[in-house]
mmCIF file of C-alpha atoms in Angstrom:
data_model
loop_
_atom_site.group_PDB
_atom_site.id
_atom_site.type_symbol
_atom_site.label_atom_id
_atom_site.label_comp_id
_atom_site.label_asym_id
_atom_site.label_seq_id
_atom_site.Cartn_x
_atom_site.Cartn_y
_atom_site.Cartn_z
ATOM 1 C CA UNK M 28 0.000 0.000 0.000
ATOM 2 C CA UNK M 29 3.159 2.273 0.652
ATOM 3 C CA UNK M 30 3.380 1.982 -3.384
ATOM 4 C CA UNK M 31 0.161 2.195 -4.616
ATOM 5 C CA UNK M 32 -1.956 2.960 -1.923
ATOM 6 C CA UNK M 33 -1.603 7.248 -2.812
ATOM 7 C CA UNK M 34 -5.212 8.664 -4.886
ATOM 8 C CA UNK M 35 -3.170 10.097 -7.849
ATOM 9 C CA UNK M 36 -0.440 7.109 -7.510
ATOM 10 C CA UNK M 37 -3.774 4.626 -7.817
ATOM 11 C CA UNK M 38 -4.853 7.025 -11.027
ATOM 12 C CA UNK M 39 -1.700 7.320 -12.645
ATOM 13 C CA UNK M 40 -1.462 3.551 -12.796
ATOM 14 C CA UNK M 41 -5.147 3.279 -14.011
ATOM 15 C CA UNK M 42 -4.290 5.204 -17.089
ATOM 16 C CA UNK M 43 -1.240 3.840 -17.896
ATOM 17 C CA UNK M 44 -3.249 0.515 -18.766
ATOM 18 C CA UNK M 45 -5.681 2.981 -20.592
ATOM 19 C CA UNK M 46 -2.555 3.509 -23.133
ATOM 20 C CA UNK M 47 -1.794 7.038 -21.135
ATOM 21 C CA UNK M 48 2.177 7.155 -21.586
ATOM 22 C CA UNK M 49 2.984 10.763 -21.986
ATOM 23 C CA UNK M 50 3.372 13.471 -19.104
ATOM 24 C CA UNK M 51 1.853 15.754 -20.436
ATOM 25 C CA UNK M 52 -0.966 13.351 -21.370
ATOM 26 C CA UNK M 53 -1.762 12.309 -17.918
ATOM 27 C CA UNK M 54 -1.317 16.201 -16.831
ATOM 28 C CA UNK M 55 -4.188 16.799 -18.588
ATOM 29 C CA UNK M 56 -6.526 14.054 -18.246
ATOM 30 C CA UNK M 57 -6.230 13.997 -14.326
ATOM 31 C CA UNK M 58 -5.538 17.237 -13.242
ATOM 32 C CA UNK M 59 -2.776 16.679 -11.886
ATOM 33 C CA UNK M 60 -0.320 19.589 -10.356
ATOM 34 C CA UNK M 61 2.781 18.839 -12.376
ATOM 35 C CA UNK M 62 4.949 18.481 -9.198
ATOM 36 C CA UNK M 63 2.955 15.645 -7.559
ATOM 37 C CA UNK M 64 2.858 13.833 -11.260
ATOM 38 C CA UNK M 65 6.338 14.332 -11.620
ATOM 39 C CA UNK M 66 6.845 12.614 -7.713
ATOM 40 C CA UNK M 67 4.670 9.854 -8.563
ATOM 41 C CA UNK M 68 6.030 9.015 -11.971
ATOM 42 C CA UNK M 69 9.613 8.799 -9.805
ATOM 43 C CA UNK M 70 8.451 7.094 -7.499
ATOM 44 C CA UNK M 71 6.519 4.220 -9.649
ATOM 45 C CA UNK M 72 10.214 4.077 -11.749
ATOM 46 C CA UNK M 73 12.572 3.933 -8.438
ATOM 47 C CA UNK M 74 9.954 0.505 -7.309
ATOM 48 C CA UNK M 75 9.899 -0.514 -10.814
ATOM 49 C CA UNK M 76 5.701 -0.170 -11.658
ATOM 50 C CA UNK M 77 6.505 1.696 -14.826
ATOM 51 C CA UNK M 78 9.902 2.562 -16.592
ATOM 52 C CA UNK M 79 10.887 5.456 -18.639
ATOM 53 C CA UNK M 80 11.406 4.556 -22.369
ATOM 54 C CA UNK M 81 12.217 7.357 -25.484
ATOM 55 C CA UNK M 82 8.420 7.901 -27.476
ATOM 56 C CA UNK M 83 7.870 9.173 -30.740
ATOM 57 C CA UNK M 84 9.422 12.577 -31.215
ATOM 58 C CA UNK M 85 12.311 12.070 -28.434
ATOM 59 C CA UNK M 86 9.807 12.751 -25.829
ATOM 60 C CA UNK M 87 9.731 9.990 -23.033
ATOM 61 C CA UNK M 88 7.100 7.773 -22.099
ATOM 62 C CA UNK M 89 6.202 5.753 -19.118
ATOM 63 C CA UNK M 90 5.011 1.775 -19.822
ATOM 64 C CA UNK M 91 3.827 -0.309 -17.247
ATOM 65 C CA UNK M 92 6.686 -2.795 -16.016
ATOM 66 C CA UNK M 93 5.690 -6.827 -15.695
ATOM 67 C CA UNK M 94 5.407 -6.005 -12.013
ATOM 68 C CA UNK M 95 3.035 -2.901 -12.881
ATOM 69 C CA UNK M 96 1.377 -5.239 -15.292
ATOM 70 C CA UNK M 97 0.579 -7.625 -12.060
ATOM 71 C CA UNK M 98 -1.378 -4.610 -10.557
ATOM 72 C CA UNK M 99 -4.523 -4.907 -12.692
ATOM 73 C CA UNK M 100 -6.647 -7.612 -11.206
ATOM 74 C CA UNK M 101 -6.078 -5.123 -8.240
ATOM 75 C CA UNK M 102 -7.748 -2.295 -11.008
ATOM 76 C CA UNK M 103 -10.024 -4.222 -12.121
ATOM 77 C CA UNK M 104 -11.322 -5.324 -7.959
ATOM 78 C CA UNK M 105 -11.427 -1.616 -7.062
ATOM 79 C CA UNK M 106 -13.180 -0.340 -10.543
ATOM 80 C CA UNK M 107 -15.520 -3.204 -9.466
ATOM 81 C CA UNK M 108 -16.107 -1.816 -6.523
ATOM 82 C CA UNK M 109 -16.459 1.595 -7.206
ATOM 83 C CA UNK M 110 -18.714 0.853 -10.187
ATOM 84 C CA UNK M 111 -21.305 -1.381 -7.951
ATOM 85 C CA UNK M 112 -21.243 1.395 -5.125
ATOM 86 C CA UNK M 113 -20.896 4.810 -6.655
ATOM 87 C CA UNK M 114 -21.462 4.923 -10.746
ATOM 88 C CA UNK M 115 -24.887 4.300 -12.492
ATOM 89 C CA UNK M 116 -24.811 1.450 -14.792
ATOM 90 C CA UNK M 117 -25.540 3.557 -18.152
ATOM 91 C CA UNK M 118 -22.188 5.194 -17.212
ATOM 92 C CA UNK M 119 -19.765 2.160 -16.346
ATOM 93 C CA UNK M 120 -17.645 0.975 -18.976
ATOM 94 C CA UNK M 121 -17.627 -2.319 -20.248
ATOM 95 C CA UNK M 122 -14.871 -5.019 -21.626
ATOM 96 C CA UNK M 123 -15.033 -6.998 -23.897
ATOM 97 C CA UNK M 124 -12.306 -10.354 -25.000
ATOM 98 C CA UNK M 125 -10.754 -8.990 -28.447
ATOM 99 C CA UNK M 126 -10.048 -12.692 -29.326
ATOM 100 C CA UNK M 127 -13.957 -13.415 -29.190
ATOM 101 C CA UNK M 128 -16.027 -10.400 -28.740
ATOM 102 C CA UNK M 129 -17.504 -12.086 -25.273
ATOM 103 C CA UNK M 130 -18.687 -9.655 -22.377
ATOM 104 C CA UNK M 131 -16.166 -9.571 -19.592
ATOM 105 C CA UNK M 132 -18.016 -10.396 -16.253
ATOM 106 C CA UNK M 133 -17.140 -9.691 -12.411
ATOM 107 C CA UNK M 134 -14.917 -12.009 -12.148
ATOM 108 C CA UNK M 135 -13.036 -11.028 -15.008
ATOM 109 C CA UNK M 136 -13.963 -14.082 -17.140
ATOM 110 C CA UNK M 137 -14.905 -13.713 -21.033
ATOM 111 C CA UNK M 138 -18.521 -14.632 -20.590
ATOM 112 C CA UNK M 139 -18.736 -16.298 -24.096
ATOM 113 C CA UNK M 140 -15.693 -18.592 -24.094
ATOM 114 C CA UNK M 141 -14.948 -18.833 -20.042
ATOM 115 C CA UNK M 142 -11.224 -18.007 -20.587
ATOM 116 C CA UNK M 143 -9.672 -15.739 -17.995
ATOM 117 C CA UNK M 144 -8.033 -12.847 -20.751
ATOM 118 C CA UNK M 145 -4.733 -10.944 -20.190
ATOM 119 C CA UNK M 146 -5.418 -7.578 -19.711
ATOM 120 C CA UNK M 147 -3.422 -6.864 -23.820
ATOM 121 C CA UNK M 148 -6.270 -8.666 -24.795
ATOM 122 C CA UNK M 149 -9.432 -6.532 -23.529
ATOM 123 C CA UNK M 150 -11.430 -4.309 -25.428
ATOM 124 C CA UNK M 151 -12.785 -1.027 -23.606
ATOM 125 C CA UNK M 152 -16.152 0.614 -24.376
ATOM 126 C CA UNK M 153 -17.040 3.732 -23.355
ATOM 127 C CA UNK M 154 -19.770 4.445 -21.540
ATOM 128 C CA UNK M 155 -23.511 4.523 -22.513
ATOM 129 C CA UNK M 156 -24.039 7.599 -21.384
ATOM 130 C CA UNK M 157 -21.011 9.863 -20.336
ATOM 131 C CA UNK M 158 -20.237 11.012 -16.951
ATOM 132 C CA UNK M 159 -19.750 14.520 -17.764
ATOM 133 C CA UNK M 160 -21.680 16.863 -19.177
ATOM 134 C CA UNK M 161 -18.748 19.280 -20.946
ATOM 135 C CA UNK M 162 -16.783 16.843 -22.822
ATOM 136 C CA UNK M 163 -13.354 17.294 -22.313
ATOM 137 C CA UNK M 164 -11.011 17.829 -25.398
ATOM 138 C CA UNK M 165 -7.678 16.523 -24.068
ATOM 139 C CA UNK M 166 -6.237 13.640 -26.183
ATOM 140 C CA UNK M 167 -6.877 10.676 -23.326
ATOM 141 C CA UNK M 168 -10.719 11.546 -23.116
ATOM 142 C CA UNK M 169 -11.107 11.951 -26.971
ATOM 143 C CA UNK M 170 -9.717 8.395 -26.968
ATOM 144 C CA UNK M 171 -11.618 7.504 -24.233
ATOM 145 C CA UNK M 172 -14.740 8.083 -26.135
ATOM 146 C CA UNK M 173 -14.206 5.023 -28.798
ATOM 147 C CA UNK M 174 -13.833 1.569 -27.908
ATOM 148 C CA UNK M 175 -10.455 0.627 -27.578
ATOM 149 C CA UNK M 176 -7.523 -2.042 -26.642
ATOM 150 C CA UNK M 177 -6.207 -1.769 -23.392
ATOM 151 C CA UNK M 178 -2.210 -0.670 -22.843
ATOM 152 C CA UNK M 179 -2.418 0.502 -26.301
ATOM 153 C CA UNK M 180 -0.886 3.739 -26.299
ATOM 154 C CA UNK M 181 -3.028 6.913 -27.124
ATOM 155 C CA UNK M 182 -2.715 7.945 -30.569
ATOM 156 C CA UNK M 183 -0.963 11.118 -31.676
ATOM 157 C CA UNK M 184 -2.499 13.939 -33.939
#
C-alpha cells in the first residue's frame, strides 16, 4: 500500500493501462499539479511499476513494467467496486475479449468462451451515457470516447 496505496499514484497507474504514456498526457486528463505527477512518476520508476522509455518525437514515455502489469486484477477489484457502489450502470464501462467479442463479467472471465483474458487482450467501451456533461477535449478523453484495446498507447495527432 506504501506503493500504490496514494489517490493520484492509484490514477496514474489506471491510465497507464488505458494507453496514457505521456506526461503531459496524464497532466491533462487527471488534473494533476505537475509536481505531484512528476513525484509519482519517480516514485513508480525507483519501485519498478513503470519505466521510462524514449516515445515518438524524443519525448519519453512511461510503460507499465511486468510487475506494474501484475497490478490490474487489483484495477479491475477496485473499478468493481467503485462501479457497484458509486457509478450508475448507463455510465460504467464495459470489456469486452478482443479474441472473441464475449462480455467480460465480475470475475473477469470472457462470458462467451470462459477463458480468464490478459489484460493486452481486452477491449474497452465507453460508456452509454457519459459522466460529464462538458466533454473534455484533451487527447486521453477523446480516446476515451471510442472503444479501444487496453495498454495501447493513445494515438498522436
Amino acid at each position: 500500500m506504501e506503493i500504490v496505496g496514494e489517490r493520484w499514484t492509484l490514477l496514474v497507474v489506471r491510465d497507464a493501462f488505458y494507453g496514457v504514456r505521456r506526461f503531459s498526457d496524464f497532466c491533462a486528463h487527471l488534473g494533476i499539479p505537475k509536481a505531484v505527477l512528476s513525484e509519482r512518476l519517480s516514485l513508480l520508476i525507483g519501485e519498478g511499476v513503470l519505466v521510462k522509455a524514449e516515445g515518438g518525437r524524443g519525448r519519453d514515455e512511461y510503460v507499465l513494467t511486468e510487475k506494474g502489469l501484475r497490478l490490474w486484477p487489483i484495477l479491475w477489484s477496485l473499478a468493481g467496486w467503485g462501479d457497484e457502489y458509486y457509478v450508475e450502470q448507463l455510465q460504467r464501462r464495459s470489456y469486452r475479449h478482443a479474441d472473441c467479442g464475449g462480455a467480460i463479467g465480475p470475475d473477469r472471465r470472457c462470458m462467451s468462451c470462459g477463458q480468464l483474458p490478459d489484460v493486452a487482450d481486452l477491449l474497452v467501451d465507453p460508456p452509454r451515457r457519459p459522466r460529464e456533461r462538458v466533454l473534455r477535449d484533451d487527447p486521453v478523453s477523446t480516446a476515451f470516447r471510442r472503444p479501444r484495446r487496453l495498454l495501447e498507447p493513445i494515438p498522436r495527432v
